[in-house]
Coordinates of C-alpha atoms (C1' of nucleotides) in Angstrom, one line a residue:
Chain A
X14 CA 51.9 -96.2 -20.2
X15 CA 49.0 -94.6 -21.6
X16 CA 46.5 -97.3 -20.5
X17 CA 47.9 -96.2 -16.9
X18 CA 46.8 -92.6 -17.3
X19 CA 43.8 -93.6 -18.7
X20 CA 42.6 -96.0 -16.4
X21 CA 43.9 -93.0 -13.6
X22 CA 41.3 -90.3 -15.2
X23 CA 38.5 -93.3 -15.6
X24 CA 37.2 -92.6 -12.1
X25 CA 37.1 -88.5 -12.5
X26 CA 35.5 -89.0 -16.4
X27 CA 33.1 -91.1 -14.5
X28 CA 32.1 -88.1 -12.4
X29 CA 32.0 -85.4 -15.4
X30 CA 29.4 -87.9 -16.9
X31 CA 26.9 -87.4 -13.6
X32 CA 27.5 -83.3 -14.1
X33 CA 28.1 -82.5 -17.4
X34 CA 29.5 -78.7 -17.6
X35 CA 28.6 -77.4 -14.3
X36 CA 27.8 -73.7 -14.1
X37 CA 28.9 -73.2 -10.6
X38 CA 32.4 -74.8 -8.8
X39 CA 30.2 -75.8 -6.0
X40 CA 28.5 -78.3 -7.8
X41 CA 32.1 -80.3 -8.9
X42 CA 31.6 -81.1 -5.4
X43 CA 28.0 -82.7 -5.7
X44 CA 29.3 -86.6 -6.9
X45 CA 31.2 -87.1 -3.7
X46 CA 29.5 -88.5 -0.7
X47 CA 29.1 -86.3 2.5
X48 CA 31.1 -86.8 5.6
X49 CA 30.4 -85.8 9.1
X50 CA 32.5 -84.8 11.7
X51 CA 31.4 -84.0 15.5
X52 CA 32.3 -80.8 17.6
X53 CA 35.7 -80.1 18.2
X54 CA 36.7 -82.6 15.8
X55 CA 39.5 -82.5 13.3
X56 CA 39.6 -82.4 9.8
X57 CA 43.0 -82.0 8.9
X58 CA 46.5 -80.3 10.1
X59 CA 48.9 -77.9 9.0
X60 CA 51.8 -79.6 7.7
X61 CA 49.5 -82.5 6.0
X62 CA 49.9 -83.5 2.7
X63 CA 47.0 -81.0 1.2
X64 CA 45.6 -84.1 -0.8
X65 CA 41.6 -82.6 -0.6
X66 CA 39.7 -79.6 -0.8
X67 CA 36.4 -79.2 1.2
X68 CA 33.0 -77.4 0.9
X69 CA 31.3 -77.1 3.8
X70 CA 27.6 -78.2 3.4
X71 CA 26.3 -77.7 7.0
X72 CA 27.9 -76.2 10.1
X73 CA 30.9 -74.3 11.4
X74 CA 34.8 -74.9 10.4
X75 CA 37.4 -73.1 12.3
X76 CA 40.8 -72.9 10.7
X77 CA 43.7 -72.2 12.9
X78 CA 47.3 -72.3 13.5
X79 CA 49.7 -73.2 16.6
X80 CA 53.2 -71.3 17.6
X81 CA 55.8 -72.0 19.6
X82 CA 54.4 -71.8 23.4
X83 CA 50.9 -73.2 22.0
X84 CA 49.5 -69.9 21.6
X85 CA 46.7 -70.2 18.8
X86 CA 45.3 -68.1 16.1
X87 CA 42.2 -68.8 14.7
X88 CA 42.1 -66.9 11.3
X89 CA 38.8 -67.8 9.9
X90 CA 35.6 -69.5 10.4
X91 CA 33.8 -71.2 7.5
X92 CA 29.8 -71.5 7.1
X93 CA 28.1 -73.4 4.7
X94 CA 28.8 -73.3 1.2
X95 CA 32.8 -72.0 1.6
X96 CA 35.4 -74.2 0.4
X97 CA 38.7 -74.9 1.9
X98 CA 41.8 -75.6 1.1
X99 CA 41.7 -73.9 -2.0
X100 CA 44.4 -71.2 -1.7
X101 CA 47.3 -73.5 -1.0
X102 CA 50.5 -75.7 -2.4
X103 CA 51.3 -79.1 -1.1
X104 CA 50.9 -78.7 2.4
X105 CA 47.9 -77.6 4.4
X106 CA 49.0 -73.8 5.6
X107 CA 46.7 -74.6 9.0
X108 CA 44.3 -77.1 10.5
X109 CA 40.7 -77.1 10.1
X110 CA 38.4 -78.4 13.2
X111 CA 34.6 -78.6 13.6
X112 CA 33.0 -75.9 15.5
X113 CA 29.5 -77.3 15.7
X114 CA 28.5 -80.8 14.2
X115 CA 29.9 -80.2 10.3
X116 CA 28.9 -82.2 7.1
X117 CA 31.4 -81.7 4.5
X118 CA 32.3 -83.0 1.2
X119 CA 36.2 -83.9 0.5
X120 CA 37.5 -83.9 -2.6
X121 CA 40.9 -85.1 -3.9
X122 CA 43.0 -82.3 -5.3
X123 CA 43.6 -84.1 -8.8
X124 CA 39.9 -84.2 -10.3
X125 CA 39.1 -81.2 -9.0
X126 CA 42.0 -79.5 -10.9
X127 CA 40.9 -81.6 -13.7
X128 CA 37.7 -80.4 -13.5
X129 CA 39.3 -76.4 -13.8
X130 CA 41.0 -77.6 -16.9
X131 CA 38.4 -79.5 -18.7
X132 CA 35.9 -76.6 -17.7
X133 CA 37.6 -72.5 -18.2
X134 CA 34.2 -71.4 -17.1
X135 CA 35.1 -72.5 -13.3
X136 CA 38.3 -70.4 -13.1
X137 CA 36.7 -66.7 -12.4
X138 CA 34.5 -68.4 -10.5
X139 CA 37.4 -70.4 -8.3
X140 CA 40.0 -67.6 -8.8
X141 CA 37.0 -65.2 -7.3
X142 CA 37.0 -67.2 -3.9
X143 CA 40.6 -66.9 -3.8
X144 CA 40.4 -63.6 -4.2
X145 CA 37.9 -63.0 -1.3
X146 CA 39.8 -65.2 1.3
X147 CA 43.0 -62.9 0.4
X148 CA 40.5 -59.6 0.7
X149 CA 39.0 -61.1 4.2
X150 CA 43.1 -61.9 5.3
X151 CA 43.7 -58.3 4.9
X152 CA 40.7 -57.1 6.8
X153 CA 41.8 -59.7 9.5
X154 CA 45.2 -57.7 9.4
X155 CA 43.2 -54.2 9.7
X156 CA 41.9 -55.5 12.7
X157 CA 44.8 -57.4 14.3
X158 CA 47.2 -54.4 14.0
X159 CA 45.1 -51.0 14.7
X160 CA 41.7 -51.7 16.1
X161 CA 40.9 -51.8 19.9
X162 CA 39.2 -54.2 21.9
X163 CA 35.7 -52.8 21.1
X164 CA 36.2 -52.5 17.6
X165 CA 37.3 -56.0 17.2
X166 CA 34.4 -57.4 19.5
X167 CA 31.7 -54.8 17.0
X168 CA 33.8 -56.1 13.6
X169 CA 33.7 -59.8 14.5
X170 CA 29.3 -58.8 15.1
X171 CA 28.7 -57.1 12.2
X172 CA 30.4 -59.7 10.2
X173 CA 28.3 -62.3 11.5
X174 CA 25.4 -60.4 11.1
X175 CA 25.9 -59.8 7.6
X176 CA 26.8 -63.2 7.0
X177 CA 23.4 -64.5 8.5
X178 CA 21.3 -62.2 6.3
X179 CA 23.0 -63.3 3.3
X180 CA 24.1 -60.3 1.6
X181 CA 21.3 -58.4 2.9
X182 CA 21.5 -55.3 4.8
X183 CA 21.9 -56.0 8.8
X184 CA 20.5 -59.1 10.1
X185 CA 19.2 -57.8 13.3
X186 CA 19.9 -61.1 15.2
X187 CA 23.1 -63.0 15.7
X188 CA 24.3 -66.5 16.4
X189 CA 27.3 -67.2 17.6
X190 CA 28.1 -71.1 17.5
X191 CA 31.9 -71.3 18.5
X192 CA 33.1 -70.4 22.6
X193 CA 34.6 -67.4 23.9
X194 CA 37.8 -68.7 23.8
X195 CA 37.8 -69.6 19.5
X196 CA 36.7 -66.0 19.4
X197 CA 39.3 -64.9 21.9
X198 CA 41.7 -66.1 19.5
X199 CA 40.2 -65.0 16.2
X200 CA 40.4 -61.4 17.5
X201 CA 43.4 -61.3 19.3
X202 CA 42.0 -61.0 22.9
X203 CA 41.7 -62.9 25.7
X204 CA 38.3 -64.9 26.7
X205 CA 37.9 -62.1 29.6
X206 CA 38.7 -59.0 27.5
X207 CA 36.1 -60.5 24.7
X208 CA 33.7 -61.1 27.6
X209 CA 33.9 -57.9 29.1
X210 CA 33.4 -56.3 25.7
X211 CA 30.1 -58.0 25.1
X212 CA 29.0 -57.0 28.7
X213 CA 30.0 -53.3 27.7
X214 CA 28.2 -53.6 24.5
X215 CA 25.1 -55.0 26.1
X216 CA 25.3 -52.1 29.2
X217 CA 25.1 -49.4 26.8
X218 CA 21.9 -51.5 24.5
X219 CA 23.8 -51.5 21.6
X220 CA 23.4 -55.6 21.7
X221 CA 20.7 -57.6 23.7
X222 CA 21.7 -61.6 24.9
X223 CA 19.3 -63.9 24.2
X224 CA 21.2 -67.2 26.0
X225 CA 25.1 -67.2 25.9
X226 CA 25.3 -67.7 22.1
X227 CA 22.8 -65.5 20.7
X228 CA 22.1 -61.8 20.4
X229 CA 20.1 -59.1 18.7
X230 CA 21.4 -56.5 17.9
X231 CA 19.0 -53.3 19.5
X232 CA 21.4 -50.5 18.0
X233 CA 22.9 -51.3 14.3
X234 CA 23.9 -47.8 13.5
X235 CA 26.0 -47.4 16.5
X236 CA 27.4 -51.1 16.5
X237 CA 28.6 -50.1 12.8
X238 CA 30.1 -46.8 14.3
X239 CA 31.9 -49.0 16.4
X240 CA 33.8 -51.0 13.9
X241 CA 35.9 -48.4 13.5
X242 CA 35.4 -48.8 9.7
X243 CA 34.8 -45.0 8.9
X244 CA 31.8 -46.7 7.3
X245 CA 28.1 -45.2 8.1
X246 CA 25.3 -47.0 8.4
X247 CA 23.6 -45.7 5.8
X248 CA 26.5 -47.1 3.3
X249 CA 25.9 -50.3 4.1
X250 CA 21.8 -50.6 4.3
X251 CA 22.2 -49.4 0.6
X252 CA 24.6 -51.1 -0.5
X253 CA 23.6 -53.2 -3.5
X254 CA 24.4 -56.1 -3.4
X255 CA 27.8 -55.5 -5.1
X256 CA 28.4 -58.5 -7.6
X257 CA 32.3 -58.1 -7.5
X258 CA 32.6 -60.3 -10.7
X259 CA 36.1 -61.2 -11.2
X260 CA 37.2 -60.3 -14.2
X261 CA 40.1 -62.3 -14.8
X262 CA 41.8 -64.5 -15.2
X263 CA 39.9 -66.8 -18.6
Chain B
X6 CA 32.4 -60.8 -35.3
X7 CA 35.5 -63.3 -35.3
X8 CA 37.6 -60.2 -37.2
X9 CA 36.8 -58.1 -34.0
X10 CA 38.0 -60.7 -31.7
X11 CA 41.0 -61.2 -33.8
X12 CA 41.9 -57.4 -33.9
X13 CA 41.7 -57.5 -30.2
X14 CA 43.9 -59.7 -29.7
X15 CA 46.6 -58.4 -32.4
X16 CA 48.3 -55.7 -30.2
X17 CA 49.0 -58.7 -27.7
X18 CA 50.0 -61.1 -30.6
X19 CA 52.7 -59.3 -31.2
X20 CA 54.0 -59.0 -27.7
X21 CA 54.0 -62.7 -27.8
X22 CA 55.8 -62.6 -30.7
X23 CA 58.6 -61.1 -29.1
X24 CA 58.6 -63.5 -26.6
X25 CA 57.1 -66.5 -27.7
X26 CA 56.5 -68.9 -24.9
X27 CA 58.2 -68.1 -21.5
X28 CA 59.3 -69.8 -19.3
X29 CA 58.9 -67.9 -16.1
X30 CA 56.1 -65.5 -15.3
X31 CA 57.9 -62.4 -15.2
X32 CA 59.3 -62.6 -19.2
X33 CA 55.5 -61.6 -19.4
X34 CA 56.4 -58.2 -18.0
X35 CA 59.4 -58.2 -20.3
X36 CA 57.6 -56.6 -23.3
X37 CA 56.6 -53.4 -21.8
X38 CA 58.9 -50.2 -20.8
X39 CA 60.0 -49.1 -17.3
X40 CA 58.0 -46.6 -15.1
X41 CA 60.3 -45.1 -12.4
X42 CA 59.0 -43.3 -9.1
X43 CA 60.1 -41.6 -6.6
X44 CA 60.6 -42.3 -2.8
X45 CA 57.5 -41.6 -1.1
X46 CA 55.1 -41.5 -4.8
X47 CA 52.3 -43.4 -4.7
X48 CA 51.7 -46.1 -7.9
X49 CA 48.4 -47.1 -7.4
X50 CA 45.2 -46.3 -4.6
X51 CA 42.7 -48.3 -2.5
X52 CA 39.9 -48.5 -5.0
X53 CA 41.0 -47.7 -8.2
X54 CA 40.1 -49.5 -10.5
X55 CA 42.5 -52.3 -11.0
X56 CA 43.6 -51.9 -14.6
X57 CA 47.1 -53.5 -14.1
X58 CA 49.3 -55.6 -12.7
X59 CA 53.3 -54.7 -11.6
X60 CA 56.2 -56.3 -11.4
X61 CA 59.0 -54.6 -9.1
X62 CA 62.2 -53.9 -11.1
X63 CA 64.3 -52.1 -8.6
X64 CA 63.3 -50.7 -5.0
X65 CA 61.2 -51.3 -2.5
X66 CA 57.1 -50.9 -2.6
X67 CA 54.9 -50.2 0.8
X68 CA 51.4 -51.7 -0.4
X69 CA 48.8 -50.1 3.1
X70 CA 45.2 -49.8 3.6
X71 CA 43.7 -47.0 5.8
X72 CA 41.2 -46.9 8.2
X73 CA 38.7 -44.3 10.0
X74 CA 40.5 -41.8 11.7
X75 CA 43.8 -41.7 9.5
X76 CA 45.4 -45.0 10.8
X77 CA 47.5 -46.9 8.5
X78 CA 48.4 -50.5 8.2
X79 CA 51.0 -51.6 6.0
X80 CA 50.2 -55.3 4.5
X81 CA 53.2 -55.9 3.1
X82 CA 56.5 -54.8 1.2
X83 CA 57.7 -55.2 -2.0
X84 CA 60.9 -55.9 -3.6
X85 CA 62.6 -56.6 -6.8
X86 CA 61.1 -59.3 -8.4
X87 CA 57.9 -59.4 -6.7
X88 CA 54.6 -59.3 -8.7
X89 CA 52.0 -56.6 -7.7
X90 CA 48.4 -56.5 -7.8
X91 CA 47.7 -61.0 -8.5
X92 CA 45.3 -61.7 -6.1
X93 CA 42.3 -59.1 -7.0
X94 CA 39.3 -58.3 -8.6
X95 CA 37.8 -55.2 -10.0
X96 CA 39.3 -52.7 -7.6
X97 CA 42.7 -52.5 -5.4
X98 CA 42.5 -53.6 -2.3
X99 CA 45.1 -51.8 -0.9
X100 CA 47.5 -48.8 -2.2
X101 CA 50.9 -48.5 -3.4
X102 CA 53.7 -46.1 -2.3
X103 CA 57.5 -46.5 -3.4
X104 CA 60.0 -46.5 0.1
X105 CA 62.7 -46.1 -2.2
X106 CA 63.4 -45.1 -5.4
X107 CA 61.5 -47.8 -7.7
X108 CA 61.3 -48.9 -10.7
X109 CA 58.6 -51.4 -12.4
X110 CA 57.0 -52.9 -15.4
X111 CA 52.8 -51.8 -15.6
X112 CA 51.0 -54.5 -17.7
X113 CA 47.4 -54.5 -18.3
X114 CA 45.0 -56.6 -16.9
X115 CA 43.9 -58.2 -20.2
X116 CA 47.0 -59.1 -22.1
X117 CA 48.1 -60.6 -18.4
X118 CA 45.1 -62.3 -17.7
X119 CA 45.1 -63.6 -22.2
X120 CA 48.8 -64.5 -21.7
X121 CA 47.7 -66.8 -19.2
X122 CA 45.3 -68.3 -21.2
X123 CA 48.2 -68.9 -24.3
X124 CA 50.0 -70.6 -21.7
X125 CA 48.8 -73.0 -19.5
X126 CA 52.4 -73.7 -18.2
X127 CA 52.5 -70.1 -16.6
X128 CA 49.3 -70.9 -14.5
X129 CA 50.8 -73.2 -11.7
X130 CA 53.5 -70.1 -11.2
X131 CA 50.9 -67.8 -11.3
X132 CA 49.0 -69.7 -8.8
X133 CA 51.8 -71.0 -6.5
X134 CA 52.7 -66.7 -6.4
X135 CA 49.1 -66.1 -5.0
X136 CA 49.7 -69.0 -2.7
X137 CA 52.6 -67.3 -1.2
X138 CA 50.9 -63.9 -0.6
X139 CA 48.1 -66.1 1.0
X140 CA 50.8 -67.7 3.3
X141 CA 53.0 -64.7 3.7
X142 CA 49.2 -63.0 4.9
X143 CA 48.7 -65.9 7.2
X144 CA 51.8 -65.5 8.9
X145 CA 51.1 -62.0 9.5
X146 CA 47.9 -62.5 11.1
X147 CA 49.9 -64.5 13.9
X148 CA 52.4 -61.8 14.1
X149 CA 49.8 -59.4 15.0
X150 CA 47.4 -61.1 17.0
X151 CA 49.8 -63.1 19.2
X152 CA 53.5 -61.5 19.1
X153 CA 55.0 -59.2 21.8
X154 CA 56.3 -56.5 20.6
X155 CA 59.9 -58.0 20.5
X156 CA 58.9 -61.2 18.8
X157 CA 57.6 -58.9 16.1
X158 CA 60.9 -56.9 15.4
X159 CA 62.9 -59.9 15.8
X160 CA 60.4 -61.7 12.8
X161 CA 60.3 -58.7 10.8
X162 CA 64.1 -58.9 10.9
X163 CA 64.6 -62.4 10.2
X164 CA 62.5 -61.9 7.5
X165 CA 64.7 -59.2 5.7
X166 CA 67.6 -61.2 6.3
X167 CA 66.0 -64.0 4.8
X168 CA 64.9 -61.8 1.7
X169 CA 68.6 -60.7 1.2
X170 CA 70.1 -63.9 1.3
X171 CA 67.6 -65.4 -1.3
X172 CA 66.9 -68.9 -0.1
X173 CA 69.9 -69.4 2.0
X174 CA 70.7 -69.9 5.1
X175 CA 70.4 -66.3 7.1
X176 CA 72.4 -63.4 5.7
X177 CA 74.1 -61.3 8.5
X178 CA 73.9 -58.0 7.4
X179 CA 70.3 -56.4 7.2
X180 CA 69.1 -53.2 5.4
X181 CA 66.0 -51.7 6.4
X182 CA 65.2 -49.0 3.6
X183 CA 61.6 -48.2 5.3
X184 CA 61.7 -45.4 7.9
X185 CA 60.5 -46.4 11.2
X186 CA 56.9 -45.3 11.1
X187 CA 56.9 -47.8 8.4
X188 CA 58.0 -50.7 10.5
X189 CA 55.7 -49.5 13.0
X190 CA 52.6 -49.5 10.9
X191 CA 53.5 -52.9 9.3
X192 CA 53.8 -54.7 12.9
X193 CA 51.0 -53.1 14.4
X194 CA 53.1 -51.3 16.7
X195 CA 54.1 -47.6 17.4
X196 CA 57.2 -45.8 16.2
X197 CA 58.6 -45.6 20.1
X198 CA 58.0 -49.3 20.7
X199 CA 59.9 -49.8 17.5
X200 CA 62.7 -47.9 18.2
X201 CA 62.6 -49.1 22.1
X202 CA 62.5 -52.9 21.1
X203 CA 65.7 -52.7 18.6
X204 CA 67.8 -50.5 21.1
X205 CA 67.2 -53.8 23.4
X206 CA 68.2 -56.0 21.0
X207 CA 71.1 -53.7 20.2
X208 CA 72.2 -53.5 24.0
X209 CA 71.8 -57.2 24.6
X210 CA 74.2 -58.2 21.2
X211 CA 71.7 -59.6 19.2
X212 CA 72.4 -57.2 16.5
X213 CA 74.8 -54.3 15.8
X214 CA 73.9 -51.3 14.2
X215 CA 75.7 -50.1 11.0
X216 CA 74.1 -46.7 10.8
X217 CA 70.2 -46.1 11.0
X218 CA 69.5 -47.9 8.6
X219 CA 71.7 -51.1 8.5
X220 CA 72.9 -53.7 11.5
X221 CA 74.5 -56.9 11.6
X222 CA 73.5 -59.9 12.9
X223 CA 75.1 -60.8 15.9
X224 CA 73.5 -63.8 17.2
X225 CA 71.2 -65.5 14.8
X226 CA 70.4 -68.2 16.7
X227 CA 69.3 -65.8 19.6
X228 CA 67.3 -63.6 16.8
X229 CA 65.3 -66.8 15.9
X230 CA 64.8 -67.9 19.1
X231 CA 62.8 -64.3 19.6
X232 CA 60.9 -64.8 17.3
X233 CA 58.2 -67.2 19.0
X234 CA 58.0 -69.2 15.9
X235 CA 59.2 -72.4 18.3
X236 CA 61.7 -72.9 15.4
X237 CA 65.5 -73.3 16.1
X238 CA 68.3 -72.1 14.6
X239 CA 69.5 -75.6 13.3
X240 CA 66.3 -75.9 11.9
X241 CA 66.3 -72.9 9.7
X242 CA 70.0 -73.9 8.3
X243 CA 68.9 -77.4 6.7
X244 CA 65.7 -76.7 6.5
X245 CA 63.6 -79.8 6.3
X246 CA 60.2 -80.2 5.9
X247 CA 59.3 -80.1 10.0
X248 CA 57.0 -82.4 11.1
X249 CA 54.4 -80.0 13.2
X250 CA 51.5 -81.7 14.8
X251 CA 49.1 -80.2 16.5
X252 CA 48.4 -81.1 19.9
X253 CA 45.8 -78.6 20.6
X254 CA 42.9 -78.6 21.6
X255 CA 40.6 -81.1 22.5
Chain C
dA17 C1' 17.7 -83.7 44.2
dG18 C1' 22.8 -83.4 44.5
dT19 C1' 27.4 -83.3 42.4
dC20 C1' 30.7 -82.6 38.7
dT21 C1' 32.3 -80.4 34.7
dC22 C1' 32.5 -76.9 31.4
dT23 C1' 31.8 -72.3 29.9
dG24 C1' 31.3 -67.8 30.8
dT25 C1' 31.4 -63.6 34.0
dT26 C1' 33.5 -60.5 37.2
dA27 C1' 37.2 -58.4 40.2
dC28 C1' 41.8 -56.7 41.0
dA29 C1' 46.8 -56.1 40.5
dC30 C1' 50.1 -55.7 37.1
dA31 C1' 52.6 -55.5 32.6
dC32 C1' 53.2 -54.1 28.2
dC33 C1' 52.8 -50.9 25.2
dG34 C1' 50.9 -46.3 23.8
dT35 C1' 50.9 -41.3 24.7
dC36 C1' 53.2 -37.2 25.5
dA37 C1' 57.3 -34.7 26.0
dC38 C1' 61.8 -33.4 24.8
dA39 C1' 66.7 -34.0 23.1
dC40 C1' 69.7 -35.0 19.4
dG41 C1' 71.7 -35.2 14.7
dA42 C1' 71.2 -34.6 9.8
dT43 C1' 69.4 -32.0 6.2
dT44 C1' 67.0 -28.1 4.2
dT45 C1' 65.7 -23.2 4.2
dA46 C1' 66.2 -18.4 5.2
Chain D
dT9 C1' 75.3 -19.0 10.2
dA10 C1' 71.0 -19.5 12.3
dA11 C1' 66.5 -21.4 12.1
dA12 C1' 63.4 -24.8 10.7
dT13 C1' 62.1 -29.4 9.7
dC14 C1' 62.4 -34.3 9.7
dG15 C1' 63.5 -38.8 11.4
dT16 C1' 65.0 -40.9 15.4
dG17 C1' 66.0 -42.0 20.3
dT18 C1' 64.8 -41.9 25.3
dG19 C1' 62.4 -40.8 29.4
dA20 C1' 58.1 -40.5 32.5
dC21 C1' 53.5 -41.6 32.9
dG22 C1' 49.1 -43.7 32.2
dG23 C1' 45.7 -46.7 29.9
dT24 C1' 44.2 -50.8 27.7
dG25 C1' 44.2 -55.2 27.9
dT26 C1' 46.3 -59.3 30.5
dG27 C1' 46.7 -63.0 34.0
dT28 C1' 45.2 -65.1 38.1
dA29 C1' 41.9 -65.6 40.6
dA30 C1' 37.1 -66.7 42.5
dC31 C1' 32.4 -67.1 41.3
dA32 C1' 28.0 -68.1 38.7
dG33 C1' 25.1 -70.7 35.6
dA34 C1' 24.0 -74.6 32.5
dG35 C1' 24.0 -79.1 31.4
dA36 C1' 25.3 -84.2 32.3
dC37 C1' 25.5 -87.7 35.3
dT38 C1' 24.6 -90.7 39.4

DNA sequence: AGTCTCTGTTACACACCGTCACACGATTTA
DNA sequence: TAAATCGTGTGACGGTGTGTAACAGAGACT
């Protein structure tokens, strides 16, 4: 009986001996290999047995769910260096699909609990991003239930832009790698209302279009207006990077 | 240096002592007194700093955030049992108003977060309770971005019977102890709609009302059916794990 | 080239829901 | 008791966003 355990922890000891004591939770992730998934394919579905956690290493995840009439709602999109399926019990809460060509790395639930155990330093850390995907849920909420068309349409830019530029101010360019339609359904709009939006935006030179998927942004004061945040632009240019450093739990 | 640490910990030593190794998560909360509020008082505020964490004795909590120009979303409500401020960092993301008459235990962050620590069993409850809120969130997000207006009521009603009935089945008899506004600004809707959309359901049998504040369920397989979740009424009563593949898109 | 497919844009009628207005009952205040 | 206030219900109306189109542009293929 105790051989049986052993021999069950040999192959995660194994992988503690390549990275002894990590300092960050990304880097539990480093002794698996990398998989790659095209466009549009899947990586897994809500209802699966949640048997693996991911972190994105290169492109664009969208996680979604289905109801009833097949009515979708995207309700994030994950860039390099997020994990997923962190926040969840035994069964995947949604399904995860490659926007643009992804490399990932998948890795099963048990060592990577193990590795929380064996190392308390990890826990802020992981109980930080859990934190953050329930913070960005209820800003999705915000939006969903009280902002209009425009506001979602300048939100959904601003956060990109941000994103780009790391935690920098404004990145004055944006990409946007998924289609109308994934956006369409991570707003709450349709593909004509987020289209006409965009056209509106770009009418009045808040935003430029350079190609179908990329934009600079000519007017970052008045895009942040916008948002409907009550934020100015001037909060967020200065805004220090704000280390938000969990405090809790050890 | 070691004495300091010690002496720290002594105040929460002895709570332990009174309780020595729960069980559950909430006989944490068991050592301190009861705070009562009144209907309408606020407990805590978007951006306070987040000193504690709650657990809901009696009553009902409204936790909201508030945007630009005065609108209001309501993320969730809160009832007897539930656990209040989990999934944070240094600052509350949201504030806290009592609907009706409350009482709850305050605990601070530290002895939380070192009881925790003491005792490892506690972390999977901890954990699966910020797993719920993430869910709960989730399922919100699809409320608000794809759900008529009736599909909304008719959820947010299922839910409360849900609540009422514990686990089981569907209770019949629903009590809504938040005023309409309430209702309104937790399912993105306006007070008129609400009021509108239950009349309907009133007028076509779904429910009965028992007063303002308090209907019956007339038809629960009809109530589920609204509720654009593509679940059926048998499926709710024996609830088994359902099998939901995704056949979208691609 | 030419054709096909896919994505994105634009136009127009319509529906749902929000806005505004007022009525009603219950409770509080004068 | 009357008057005021609050929460709620209901009606008329209008706006925002939707649905169904047709159309345009980019890329893939023969």
């Amino acid at each position: 009986m105790l051989s049986v355990a052993y021999s069950a922890e040999a192959k995660h000891v194994t992988a503690a001996r390549l990275a002894p004591q990590p300092e960050r939770l990304e880097e539990v992730f480093c002794a698996v290999p990398r998989e790659s998934f095209e466009a549009g394919e899947g990586v897994f579905w809500e209802g699966d047995q949640a048997d693996h956690v991911f972190k994105v290493s290169e492109g664009v995840l969208r996680v979604f769910k289905i109801i009833a009439d097949g009515r979708r709602v995207i309700t994030g999109f994950l860039y390099a260096g997020d994990l997923v399926g962190l926040s969840l019990k035994d069964r995947y809460l949604y399904s995860a699909e490659a926007v643009t060509p992804v490399r990932l790395r998948r890795l099963a639930r048990k060592p990577f609990a193990e590795a929380l155990e064996k190392w308390p330093d990890l826990r802020p850390q992981f109980f930080a991003r859990v934190c953050d995907e329930m913070a960005t849920a209820q800003d999705q909420m915000v939006l969903l239930s009280r902002k209009s068309a425009e506001e979602r349409v300048a939100t959904f830019l601003m956060l990109l832009a941000r994103r780009l530029h790391g935690c920098h101010p404004i990145g004055r360019r944006i990409h946007l790698p998924m289609s109308r339609l994934d956006m369409a359904d991570y707003l709450g709009l349709t593909i004509e209302t987020v289209s006409r939006t965009i056209t509106k935006l770009v009418a009045r030179g808040v935003i430029s279009p350079e190609g179908r998927h990329d934009f600079a942004i000519c007017k970052p004061g008045k895009l942040l207006a916008l948002c409907g945040d009550g934020d100015s632009y001037e909060d967020t240019i200065d805004r220090e990077p704000k280390m938000r450093q969990a405090i809790w739990p050890h």
